Amino acid sequence: MPVAREIRSEITGMVVKTQVATGEVVAVGDIIAIIESMKMEIPVETPVGGVCTLVVSEGDTILEGDLIARVG
Amino acid sequence: MADQPDTAAPAAPSADPMPETVADMLARGERARAEMGGAARVAAIHAAGGLTARDWIERLLDPGSFREIGTFVQADRHDQRNGTYGDGKIGGHGRLDGRPVSVGADDLTVKAGTDAHGNKRRSDRVFRQAMERGNPMVYFGQAAGSRIPDILGSEVMSRGAGLGAWLHRGRQAPAVMAIVGRSYGESSFNSALSDFVVQLRGATLAVTSPRVIEMATAEQITEEQLGGVDIHNERTGQIDLAVDTPEEVIAAVRDFLSYLPSNSRELPPRREAPPPVPAPQLRSLVPEERRRGYDMRKVLRALADEGQYLELKPRFGRSVLTVLARIDGRPVGIVASQPMVQGGAMTPEGCDKITRFVCTMDSFNVPLVFLADTPGFLVGTQVEQNKLLHKAVLLSQALFNVKVPRLTFILRKAYGLAYFAMSGGTEASALQCGWPTAEISFMDPEVAANVVYGAELAALEGEARTQRGAELAAELKRGTSAYEAAAAMGLDEIIDPADTPVIIAEWLERLVANYDPVNRPRVLSSWPTCF
């Protein structure tokens, strides 16, 4: 069984929007969530396609390197 | 002999008698190369999965091209000369991808590769020959420091030459340091004097070892915590690239040097490439929504020739990117804001990163391309205490002294001093272009609205305050557009983003044709290699 790809945050900030729900199928380049940092909204894209398991919720504060989702 | 035909081939060299002196010399050289500091030590390094100094050199150079200098150097102390051929450092000259290059490596099989007077003379000699011949120097560093007790005492110390030949370099030719083991000595110092430093995971780069630190201060720290790749890659910025395997070390060195000329009197080598064509994807990579971040690397990849892209210090000073790339086959140094990190705001670390990059590019005649999307310099106590003032001004000084062809593109935001620090202004670059999304001003409109209309906004509360603030910001933003700048010739042109790679190629063609790499002023060549 292929290992799911972990999507981690490049930055510290707050999850202001989740664009997909757990169980949803995503394609390469789809936006999973939007992180707000330094008054900027940073879209988090998936580099792979597959079934998404979201591990953050809107309003969560996350650190650089924190897990946002698994896709695969 | 009379019965031999006239057309007989000359006798093979092996048929000539070998003088004893030559045979002895060849045997000594062969022993020095094969056994190094002892066959058992070589075997132990290989058994542990490591590479000897000679392995590193062999892996780097074109096959059979290594011509050694100082094969018969031995330890200074006569009582310790047995088995010390090379004295812990290997060096010489060869070819890399067909181009002349000089190499050196710390040899762990002889006195643990420690630094001493004898091997320093050898290393310095090879380095000076490289600079005088005008070819790059590559060194594989893994020496655990100075040789003790040999270097103890005032007589020996006062005979020493300090940091040696690398200290005197003026970027005549590229210098590259690969940290491939425990480096606490001269290799560490020379890394700071290099143009490119790659560190292998598991190797350590520091001034002093944990053992000495513990003896001096009782601090206990591991080598990884002290000078591992993650520390330098993310925190100190004292390396340009972290890699996981020896193959990646070699690939990184080759890749870096492929973008540079052999020396500062030559133009960087251009490769065959299909002529650039408009890249329509550039029209939509930068969001028009000014608060929306994006990954500038996508823009860079769309600009660069396919796969011709080497990012330096990718995990340090991350709100700016410094990248070697090829456009139209021609090496270029790209400095770009990274709006995905801190909105692309400039930091003291980012300034150092750009300053070092600009000095290297200018010294080796690599044209510069700036891509700006920055809201300004980061503000706050932390950055002030990290010397933002000096770092920003140092960068400005460096940019003032750039002589290599330079182009600037304002993609979106370019505010305050950061506008100039990203090479904004028609005085700075040969060509100053704006994308239609460009905004230029002293201060971001949202901040400016609060500064200019602070009293008016303070009198309001809640939603009314937010709404009025947005109205005022929108009013101020109208004065920041690319068209306002272009109206006053503050931009040479507003361009279709898709045409950017074509415009870069056309302009560099013209500018490089009129650029004299030999006689141009060379201020940044003598600037420091580290800040």
Coordinates of C-alpha atoms in Angstrom, one line a residue:
Chain A
M1 CA 0.0 0.0 0.0
P2 CA 1.5 3.4 -1.0
V3 CA 2.5 5.7 1.8
A4 CA 0.5 8.9 2.0
R5 CA 2.5 12.1 1.3
E6 CA 2.6 14.5 4.3
I7 CA 1.9 18.1 3.5
R8 CA 3.6 20.3 6.0
S9 CA 3.5 24.1 6.6
E10 CA 6.3 26.1 5.2
I11 CA 5.5 28.9 7.6
T12 CA 4.2 29.7 11.1
G13 CA 0.7 31.2 11.0
M14 CA -3.0 30.6 11.3
V15 CA -5.2 28.3 9.2
V16 CA -7.8 30.8 7.9
K17 CA -9.5 28.5 5.5
T18 CA -9.6 24.8 4.7
Q19 CA -10.4 24.1 1.0
V20 CA -11.0 20.4 1.2
A21 CA -12.5 17.9 3.6
T22 CA -11.1 14.6 4.8
G23 CA -11.9 11.9 2.3
E24 CA -12.1 14.2 -0.6
V25 CA -10.0 13.3 -3.7
V26 CA -7.5 16.1 -4.7
A27 CA -5.3 16.6 -7.8
V28 CA -1.8 17.9 -8.1
G29 CA -1.7 21.6 -7.4
D30 CA -5.1 21.8 -5.6
I31 CA -5.2 24.1 -2.7
I32 CA -5.7 22.3 0.6
A33 CA -5.8 25.2 3.0
I34 CA -4.8 28.9 3.3
I35 CA -2.5 30.0 6.1
E36 CA -2.3 33.6 7.2
S37 CA 1.1 34.8 8.2
M38 CA 2.4 38.4 8.4
K39 CA -1.0 39.6 7.1
M40 CA -0.4 37.5 4.0
E41 CA -2.6 34.6 2.9
I42 CA -0.4 31.7 1.8
P43 CA -2.1 28.9 -0.2
V44 CA -0.9 25.4 0.7
E45 CA -1.0 23.2 -2.4
T46 CA -0.7 19.5 -2.7
P47 CA 2.3 18.2 -4.8
V48 CA 0.5 14.9 -5.3
G49 CA -3.0 13.6 -6.0
G50 CA -5.1 11.2 -4.0
V51 CA -7.4 11.0 -1.0
C52 CA -6.9 13.8 1.4
T53 CA -6.8 13.4 5.2
L54 CA -6.9 16.9 6.8
V55 CA -5.3 17.3 10.2
V56 CA -5.9 21.0 10.8
S57 CA -9.0 23.0 11.3
E58 CA -9.8 26.7 10.5
G59 CA -8.5 28.9 13.3
D60 CA -5.7 26.5 14.2
T61 CA -2.3 28.2 14.9
I62 CA 0.4 26.1 13.3
L63 CA 4.2 26.3 13.3
E64 CA 6.6 25.9 10.4
G65 CA 6.9 22.2 9.7
D66 CA 3.6 21.2 11.3
L67 CA 1.5 18.6 9.5
I68 CA -1.5 20.0 7.5
A69 CA -2.7 17.0 5.6
R70 CA -1.8 13.6 4.3
V71 CA -2.5 12.8 0.6
G72 CA -2.3 9.4 -1.0
Chain B
M1 CA 69.7 -4.4 -36.6
A2 CA 70.2 -4.5 -40.3
D3 CA 67.5 -7.0 -40.8
Q4 CA 64.9 -4.8 -39.2
P5 CA 62.6 -3.0 -41.8
D6 CA 62.8 0.9 -41.8
T7 CA 59.1 1.1 -40.9
A8 CA 59.5 -0.7 -37.5
A9 CA 57.6 0.9 -34.7
P10 CA 59.7 2.6 -32.0
A11 CA 60.4 0.3 -29.1
A12 CA 57.8 0.6 -26.4
P13 CA 58.8 2.7 -23.4
S14 CA 58.8 -0.3 -21.2
A15 CA 61.6 -1.8 -23.2
D16 CA 63.9 1.0 -21.9
P17 CA 65.8 0.2 -18.8
M18 CA 64.3 1.9 -15.8
P19 CA 67.0 3.9 -13.9
E20 CA 67.0 2.9 -10.3
T21 CA 66.4 6.5 -9.2
V22 CA 63.2 6.7 -11.3
A23 CA 62.0 3.3 -10.2
D24 CA 62.5 4.3 -6.6
M25 CA 60.6 7.5 -7.1
L26 CA 57.7 5.8 -8.8
A27 CA 57.5 3.2 -6.1
R28 CA 57.4 5.8 -3.4
G29 CA 54.7 7.7 -5.2
E30 CA 52.7 4.6 -5.8
R31 CA 53.0 3.7 -2.1
A32 CA 51.9 7.1 -1.1
R33 CA 48.9 7.0 -3.3
A34 CA 47.8 3.4 -2.6
E35 CA 48.5 3.2 1.1
M36 CA 48.3 6.8 2.1
G37 CA 48.8 6.9 5.9
G38 CA 48.5 3.1 6.1
A39 CA 46.5 0.4 4.2
A40 CA 44.6 -0.4 7.4
R41 CA 43.5 3.1 7.9
V42 CA 42.3 3.3 4.3
A43 CA 40.4 0.0 4.7
A44 CA 38.8 1.2 7.9
I45 CA 37.4 4.3 6.2
H46 CA 36.1 2.2 3.4
A47 CA 34.6 -0.4 5.8
A48 CA 32.7 2.5 7.5
G49 CA 31.3 3.5 4.2
G50 CA 33.4 6.6 4.0
L51 CA 35.6 8.0 1.3
T52 CA 39.3 8.9 1.6
A53 CA 40.7 12.2 0.4
R54 CA 41.9 10.5 -2.8
D55 CA 38.4 9.0 -3.3
W56 CA 36.8 12.4 -3.1
I57 CA 39.3 13.9 -5.6
E58 CA 38.9 11.0 -8.0
R59 CA 35.1 11.2 -7.8
L60 CA 35.2 14.9 -8.7
L61 CA 37.7 15.1 -11.5
D62 CA 37.5 13.9 -15.0
P63 CA 39.0 10.3 -15.1
G64 CA 42.8 10.2 -15.2
S65 CA 43.2 14.0 -15.1
F66 CA 44.6 14.4 -11.6
R67 CA 48.2 15.8 -11.5
E68 CA 49.4 15.9 -7.9
I69 CA 51.5 18.6 -6.3
G70 CA 53.4 17.8 -3.2
T71 CA 53.1 14.0 -3.2
F72 CA 56.3 13.7 -1.2
V73 CA 55.5 16.3 1.5
Q74 CA 56.1 14.8 4.9
A75 CA 55.6 15.9 8.5
D76 CA 57.8 18.8 9.6
R77 CA 59.1 16.8 12.6
H78 CA 61.8 14.5 11.3
D79 CA 61.1 11.9 14.1
Q80 CA 57.6 11.5 12.7
R81 CA 58.2 11.4 9.0
N82 CA 57.7 7.6 8.5
G83 CA 54.4 7.0 6.8
T84 CA 53.4 10.6 6.6
Y85 CA 53.5 11.2 2.8
G86 CA 51.2 14.0 2.0
D87 CA 51.2 15.1 5.7
G88 CA 47.5 14.9 5.9
K89 CA 46.5 17.0 2.9
I90 CA 46.3 15.9 -0.7
G91 CA 46.3 18.5 -3.5
G92 CA 46.9 19.1 -7.2
H93 CA 45.3 20.0 -10.4
G94 CA 43.0 18.3 -12.9
R95 CA 40.0 18.8 -15.0
L96 CA 36.3 19.0 -14.2
D97 CA 33.9 18.6 -17.2
G98 CA 36.9 19.4 -19.4
R99 CA 37.8 22.6 -17.6
P100 CA 41.0 23.1 -15.5
V101 CA 40.4 23.0 -11.8
S102 CA 42.5 22.6 -8.7
V103 CA 41.6 20.4 -5.8
G104 CA 42.6 19.6 -2.3
A105 CA 41.4 17.3 0.5
D106 CA 42.1 16.6 4.1
D107 CA 43.6 13.1 4.4
L108 CA 42.3 11.4 7.6
T109 CA 44.8 8.6 7.2
V110 CA 47.8 10.8 8.0
K111 CA 47.7 12.5 11.4
A112 CA 43.9 12.7 11.1
G113 CA 44.4 15.3 8.4
T114 CA 45.3 17.9 11.1
D115 CA 46.7 21.3 10.1
A116 CA 50.4 21.7 10.3
H117 CA 53.1 23.8 8.7
G118 CA 54.2 21.3 6.2
N119 CA 50.8 20.5 4.7
K120 CA 49.8 24.2 4.9
R121 CA 52.7 25.0 2.6
R122 CA 51.4 22.4 0.2
S123 CA 47.7 23.5 0.4
D124 CA 48.6 27.1 0.0
R125 CA 50.9 26.4 -2.9
V126 CA 48.1 24.6 -4.8
F127 CA 45.7 27.3 -4.0
R128 CA 48.0 30.0 -5.2
Q129 CA 48.7 28.1 -8.4
A130 CA 45.0 27.9 -8.9
M131 CA 44.5 31.6 -8.5
E132 CA 47.5 32.5 -10.7
R133 CA 46.5 30.1 -13.4
G134 CA 43.0 31.4 -13.2
N135 CA 41.0 28.2 -12.5
P136 CA 38.6 27.2 -9.7
M137 CA 39.8 25.6 -6.4
V138 CA 37.7 22.9 -4.8
Y139 CA 38.6 21.6 -1.3
F140 CA 37.1 18.6 0.6
G141 CA 37.3 19.6 4.3
Q142 CA 37.3 17.1 7.1
A143 CA 40.2 18.1 9.4
A144 CA 39.7 18.0 13.1
G145 CA 41.9 21.1 13.7
S146 CA 45.5 21.9 14.2
R147 CA 48.1 19.3 15.0
I148 CA 48.9 19.3 18.7
P149 CA 51.5 19.4 20.1
D150 CA 53.4 20.3 16.9
I151 CA 51.9 23.7 16.7
L152 CA 52.3 24.6 20.4
G153 CA 54.9 27.1 21.5
S154 CA 55.8 30.7 20.6
E155 CA 58.4 29.8 18.1
V156 CA 56.1 27.6 15.9
M157 CA 53.2 30.0 16.4
S158 CA 55.1 33.1 15.4
R159 CA 56.5 31.3 12.3
G160 CA 52.9 30.6 11.2
A161 CA 51.1 32.6 8.5
G162 CA 47.7 32.8 10.0
L163 CA 44.8 31.8 7.8
G164 CA 47.1 31.4 4.8
A165 CA 46.6 31.9 1.1
W166 CA 42.8 31.8 1.0
L167 CA 42.7 34.9 3.2
H168 CA 44.4 36.9 0.4
R169 CA 42.0 35.9 -2.4
G170 CA 40.2 38.6 -4.3
R171 CA 37.8 36.3 -6.0
Q172 CA 40.3 35.9 -8.9
A173 CA 38.9 32.4 -9.5
P174 CA 36.0 30.6 -7.8
A175 CA 36.7 28.8 -4.5
V176 CA 34.5 26.0 -3.3
M177 CA 34.5 24.2 0.0
A178 CA 32.8 20.8 0.5
I179 CA 32.6 20.0 4.2
V180 CA 32.5 16.2 4.2
G181 CA 33.6 15.3 7.7
R182 CA 34.4 16.7 11.1
S183 CA 35.8 20.2 10.3
Y184 CA 37.2 22.3 13.1
G185 CA 40.3 23.8 11.6
E186 CA 41.6 25.4 8.5
S187 CA 38.9 23.9 6.4
S188 CA 36.3 25.7 8.5
F189 CA 38.1 29.0 8.1
N190 CA 38.5 28.5 4.4
S191 CA 34.8 27.7 4.0
A192 CA 34.2 31.2 5.2
L193 CA 36.5 32.5 2.5
S194 CA 34.8 30.4 -0.2
D195 CA 32.2 31.4 -2.8
F196 CA 30.2 28.2 -2.3
V197 CA 30.0 25.8 0.7
V198 CA 28.3 22.5 0.5
Q199 CA 28.0 20.4 3.6
L200 CA 27.3 16.6 3.8
R201 CA 24.7 15.4 6.3
G202 CA 26.6 14.0 9.3
A203 CA 29.6 16.3 8.8
T204 CA 30.3 19.1 11.2
L205 CA 31.4 22.7 10.5
A206 CA 32.6 24.7 13.5
V207 CA 35.6 26.6 14.8
T208 CA 36.0 24.5 18.0
S209 CA 35.1 20.9 18.7
P210 CA 32.6 19.9 21.5
R211 CA 35.5 18.4 23.4
V212 CA 37.5 21.7 23.6
I213 CA 34.3 23.6 24.3
E214 CA 33.5 21.3 27.3
M215 CA 37.0 21.7 28.6
A216 CA 36.9 25.4 28.3
T217 CA 33.3 26.2 29.5
A218 CA 31.8 22.9 30.7
E219 CA 29.1 23.3 28.0
Q220 CA 28.1 19.9 26.7
I221 CA 26.9 19.8 23.1
T222 CA 26.9 17.3 20.3
E223 CA 28.6 17.8 17.0
E224 CA 25.3 17.9 15.2
Q225 CA 23.9 20.6 17.6
L226 CA 27.1 22.5 17.3
G227 CA 27.7 22.6 13.5
G228 CA 25.5 20.0 11.8
V229 CA 23.9 20.7 8.4
D230 CA 20.6 21.8 9.9
I231 CA 22.2 24.4 12.1
H232 CA 24.0 26.0 9.2
N233 CA 21.3 25.4 6.6
E234 CA 18.6 27.0 8.7
R235 CA 20.1 29.1 11.4
T236 CA 23.6 30.4 10.6
G237 CA 23.6 30.5 6.8
Q238 CA 27.3 29.6 6.8
I239 CA 26.7 27.0 4.1
D240 CA 25.1 27.4 0.7
L241 CA 23.7 23.9 0.4
A242 CA 23.1 20.9 2.6
V243 CA 23.1 17.5 0.9
D244 CA 22.6 13.9 2.1
T245 CA 25.0 11.8 0.0
P246 CA 28.5 12.0 -1.3
E247 CA 27.1 11.8 -4.8
E248 CA 25.1 15.0 -4.1
V249 CA 28.3 16.7 -2.8
I250 CA 30.0 16.1 -6.1
A251 CA 26.9 17.0 -8.2
A252 CA 26.5 20.3 -6.2
V253 CA 30.1 21.3 -6.8
R254 CA 29.9 20.5 -10.5
D255 CA 26.6 22.3 -10.8
F256 CA 27.7 25.4 -9.0
L257 CA 30.9 25.7 -11.1
S258 CA 29.1 25.1 -14.3
Y259 CA 27.4 28.5 -13.9
L260 CA 30.7 30.4 -13.4
P261 CA 33.6 31.2 -15.6
S262 CA 37.0 29.7 -14.8
N263 CA 38.1 33.1 -13.5
S264 CA 37.0 36.7 -13.1
R265 CA 38.5 37.8 -16.4
E266 CA 36.2 35.5 -18.4
L267 CA 32.5 35.5 -19.2
P268 CA 30.4 32.6 -17.7
P269 CA 30.1 29.7 -20.2
R270 CA 26.9 29.8 -22.2
R271 CA 25.2 26.6 -23.3
E272 CA 23.2 25.7 -26.3
A273 CA 19.5 26.3 -25.6
P274 CA 16.4 26.9 -27.6
P275 CA 15.5 30.6 -27.8
P276 CA 13.2 31.7 -25.0
V277 CA 9.5 32.0 -25.9
P278 CA 6.7 33.8 -24.0
A279 CA 5.6 31.9 -20.9
P280 CA 1.8 32.5 -20.6
Q281 CA 1.7 30.8 -17.2
L282 CA 3.6 33.9 -15.7
R283 CA 0.4 35.9 -16.3
S284 CA -1.4 34.1 -13.5
L285 CA 1.3 33.0 -11.1
V286 CA 1.2 36.3 -9.2
P287 CA -2.2 36.7 -7.5
E288 CA -3.8 40.1 -8.2
E289 CA -5.2 39.9 -4.6
R290 CA -2.3 41.7 -2.9
R291 CA -2.7 39.8 0.4
R292 CA -2.4 36.5 -1.3
G293 CA 1.0 34.8 -1.1
Y294 CA 2.5 32.5 -3.7
D295 CA 5.7 30.5 -4.3
M296 CA 8.2 32.7 -6.2
R297 CA 10.0 29.5 -7.2
K298 CA 7.3 28.8 -9.7
V299 CA 8.0 32.1 -11.4
L300 CA 11.7 31.3 -11.4
R301 CA 11.2 27.9 -13.0
A302 CA 9.0 29.5 -15.6
L303 CA 11.8 31.9 -16.4
A304 CA 14.7 29.6 -16.4
D305 CA 15.7 27.2 -19.1
E306 CA 14.4 23.7 -18.4
G307 CA 15.9 22.4 -15.1
Q308 CA 18.7 25.0 -15.2
Y309 CA 18.3 26.2 -11.6
L310 CA 20.4 26.1 -8.5
E311 CA 19.1 27.7 -5.3
L312 CA 21.6 28.8 -2.7
K313 CA 20.8 29.0 1.0
P314 CA 17.3 27.8 0.4
R315 CA 16.5 27.5 4.2
F316 CA 18.2 30.7 5.4
G317 CA 16.8 34.2 5.0
R318 CA 13.9 32.6 3.4
S319 CA 11.9 35.7 2.5
V320 CA 14.4 36.2 -0.4
L321 CA 15.7 33.7 -2.9
T322 CA 19.2 33.7 -4.5
V323 CA 19.3 31.4 -7.5
L324 CA 21.8 30.5 -10.2
A325 CA 19.9 29.8 -13.4
R326 CA 20.3 29.8 -17.2
I327 CA 18.1 31.9 -19.4
D328 CA 18.7 31.5 -23.2
G329 CA 21.6 29.3 -22.2
R330 CA 23.3 32.1 -20.4
P331 CA 24.1 31.9 -16.6
V332 CA 22.2 34.5 -14.6
G333 CA 22.1 35.2 -10.9
I334 CA 18.5 35.8 -9.8
V335 CA 17.5 37.7 -6.6
A336 CA 13.8 37.3 -5.9
S337 CA 11.4 38.1 -3.1
Q338 CA 9.6 35.1 -1.7
P339 CA 6.1 36.3 -0.8
M340 CA 5.3 32.9 0.7
V341 CA 7.6 33.6 3.7
Q342 CA 7.0 36.7 5.8
G343 CA 5.2 38.2 2.9
G344 CA 8.5 38.7 1.1
A345 CA 9.6 41.2 3.7
M346 CA 13.3 41.8 3.9
T347 CA 15.3 40.8 6.9
P348 CA 18.9 41.2 8.2
E349 CA 19.5 37.6 7.2
G350 CA 18.1 38.1 3.8
C351 CA 20.3 41.2 3.3
D352 CA 23.4 39.2 4.1
K353 CA 22.3 36.5 1.7
I354 CA 21.8 38.9 -1.1
T355 CA 25.0 40.9 -0.4
R356 CA 27.1 37.7 -0.6
F357 CA 25.4 36.5 -3.7
V358 CA 25.7 39.9 -5.5
C359 CA 29.5 40.0 -4.6
T360 CA 30.0 36.6 -6.1
M361 CA 27.9 37.2 -9.2
D362 CA 29.6 40.6 -9.9
S363 CA 33.1 39.2 -9.4
F364 CA 32.5 36.4 -11.9
N365 CA 30.6 38.5 -14.5
V366 CA 27.3 36.7 -14.0
P367 CA 24.4 39.1 -15.0
L368 CA 21.9 39.8 -12.2
V369 CA 18.1 39.7 -12.5
F370 CA 16.0 41.1 -9.6
L371 CA 12.3 40.1 -9.2
A372 CA 10.7 42.3 -6.5
D373 CA 7.5 41.6 -4.6
T374 CA 8.3 42.9 -1.1
P375 CA 6.1 44.9 1.4
G376 CA 9.3 46.4 2.8
F377 CA 11.8 45.7 5.5
L378 CA 10.5 43.6 8.5
V379 CA 10.1 45.9 11.5
G380 CA 10.4 45.2 15.2
T381 CA 12.8 44.9 18.0
Q382 CA 14.3 41.6 16.9
V383 CA 15.4 42.8 13.5
E384 CA 16.7 46.0 14.9
Q385 CA 18.8 44.1 17.3
N386 CA 19.9 41.8 14.5
K387 CA 21.5 44.9 12.9
L388 CA 18.9 45.5 10.2
L389 CA 20.2 49.1 9.8
H390 CA 23.7 48.0 9.0
K391 CA 22.7 45.0 6.9
A392 CA 20.3 47.0 4.8
V393 CA 22.9 49.7 4.2
L394 CA 25.6 47.2 3.4
L395 CA 23.4 45.7 0.8
S396 CA 22.7 49.1 -0.7
Q397 CA 26.5 49.7 -0.8
A398 CA 27.0 46.5 -2.6
L399 CA 24.3 47.2 -5.1
F400 CA 25.8 50.7 -5.7
N401 CA 29.1 49.0 -6.7
V402 CA 27.6 46.3 -9.0
K403 CA 29.1 46.6 -12.5
V404 CA 27.8 43.4 -14.1
P405 CA 24.7 43.8 -16.3
R406 CA 21.6 44.1 -14.2
L407 CA 17.8 44.0 -14.9
T408 CA 15.0 44.6 -12.5
F409 CA 11.4 43.5 -12.6
I410 CA 8.8 44.8 -10.1
L411 CA 6.2 41.9 -10.0
R412 CA 3.9 43.3 -7.4
K413 CA 4.9 45.2 -4.2
A414 CA 8.1 47.3 -3.9
Y415 CA 7.9 49.5 -0.8
G416 CA 10.3 51.7 1.1
L417 CA 14.0 51.0 1.3
A418 CA 13.2 47.5 0.2
Y419 CA 12.3 48.9 -3.3
F420 CA 15.9 50.1 -3.6
A421 CA 17.4 47.0 -1.9
M422 CA 15.7 44.9 -4.6
S423 CA 17.5 47.1 -7.2
G424 CA 14.6 49.3 -7.8
G425 CA 15.0 52.7 -9.5
T426 CA 16.2 53.5 -13.0
E427 CA 19.6 54.5 -11.7
A428 CA 20.2 51.0 -10.4
S429 CA 19.5 48.7 -13.4
A430 CA 20.0 48.8 -17.1
L431 CA 16.3 48.0 -17.5
Q432 CA 13.5 48.6 -15.0
C433 CA 10.3 46.9 -15.8
G434 CA 7.0 46.6 -14.0
W435 CA 4.4 43.9 -14.4
P436 CA 0.8 45.3 -14.5
T437 CA 0.4 44.3 -10.8
A438 CA 3.4 46.5 -9.7
E439 CA 2.9 48.8 -6.7
I440 CA 5.7 51.2 -5.7
S441 CA 5.7 53.6 -2.8
F442 CA 7.4 54.6 0.4
M443 CA 5.0 52.6 2.5
D444 CA 2.3 50.0 2.1
P445 CA -1.0 51.8 1.6
E446 CA -2.6 50.0 4.6
V447 CA 0.1 51.1 6.9
A448 CA 0.3 54.5 5.3
A449 CA -3.5 55.0 5.9
N450 CA -2.9 54.5 9.6
V451 CA 0.1 56.8 9.7
V452 CA -1.4 59.6 7.6
Y453 CA -5.0 59.4 8.9
G454 CA -4.3 58.1 12.4
A455 CA -6.2 60.7 14.2
E456 CA -9.3 60.4 12.0
L457 CA -9.3 56.6 12.3
A458 CA -8.7 56.8 16.1
A459 CA -11.9 58.7 16.4
L460 CA -13.9 55.8 14.9
E461 CA -14.6 52.3 16.4
G462 CA -15.2 48.8 15.2
E463 CA -16.6 48.2 11.7
A464 CA -16.7 51.9 10.9
R465 CA -13.0 52.2 11.6
T466 CA -12.1 49.1 9.5
Q467 CA -14.2 50.4 6.6
R468 CA -12.8 53.9 6.7
G469 CA -9.3 52.5 6.9
A470 CA -9.9 50.3 3.9
E471 CA -11.3 53.3 1.9
L472 CA -8.3 55.4 2.8
A473 CA -5.8 52.6 1.9
A474 CA -7.6 52.1 -1.4
E475 CA -7.3 55.9 -2.1
L476 CA -3.5 55.8 -1.3
K477 CA -3.0 52.6 -3.3
R478 CA -4.2 54.3 -6.5
G479 CA -1.1 56.4 -6.4
T480 CA 1.2 53.3 -6.2
S481 CA 0.4 51.8 -9.6
A482 CA 2.8 50.8 -12.2
Y483 CA 1.2 53.4 -14.5
E484 CA 2.0 56.3 -12.1
A485 CA 5.6 55.2 -12.0
A486 CA 5.8 54.7 -15.8
A487 CA 4.2 58.2 -16.3
A488 CA 7.3 59.7 -14.6
M489 CA 9.7 57.3 -16.3
G490 CA 10.3 55.5 -13.0
L491 CA 9.7 52.4 -15.0
D492 CA 11.2 51.9 -18.4
E493 CA 8.2 49.9 -19.4
I494 CA 5.2 48.0 -18.2
I495 CA 5.3 44.5 -19.7
D496 CA 3.2 41.5 -20.3
P497 CA 4.5 39.0 -17.6
A498 CA 4.6 36.3 -20.2
D499 CA 7.3 38.2 -22.2
T500 CA 9.7 38.4 -19.2
P501 CA 12.0 35.5 -20.3
V502 CA 12.2 36.9 -23.9
I503 CA 13.0 40.4 -22.6
I504 CA 15.7 39.1 -20.2
A505 CA 17.3 37.2 -23.1
E506 CA 17.2 40.2 -25.5
W507 CA 18.6 42.6 -23.0
L508 CA 21.4 40.4 -21.8
E509 CA 22.4 39.7 -25.3
R510 CA 23.0 43.4 -25.9
L511 CA 24.4 44.2 -22.5
V512 CA 26.9 41.3 -22.4
A513 CA 28.1 42.2 -25.9
N514 CA 29.2 45.6 -24.5
Y515 CA 30.5 44.3 -21.2
D516 CA 34.3 44.0 -20.7
P517 CA 35.1 41.5 -18.0
V518 CA 38.8 42.4 -18.0
N519 CA 38.9 46.1 -17.7
R520 CA 35.7 47.0 -15.8
P521 CA 35.9 48.3 -12.2
R522 CA 36.2 45.4 -9.7
V523 CA 35.1 46.8 -6.4
L524 CA 33.1 43.9 -5.1
S525 CA 35.8 41.4 -5.8
S526 CA 37.7 42.6 -2.8
W527 CA 34.6 42.7 -0.5
P528 CA 34.4 40.2 2.3
T529 CA 33.2 36.7 1.5
C530 CA 31.2 36.5 4.7
F531 CA 29.1 39.0 6.7

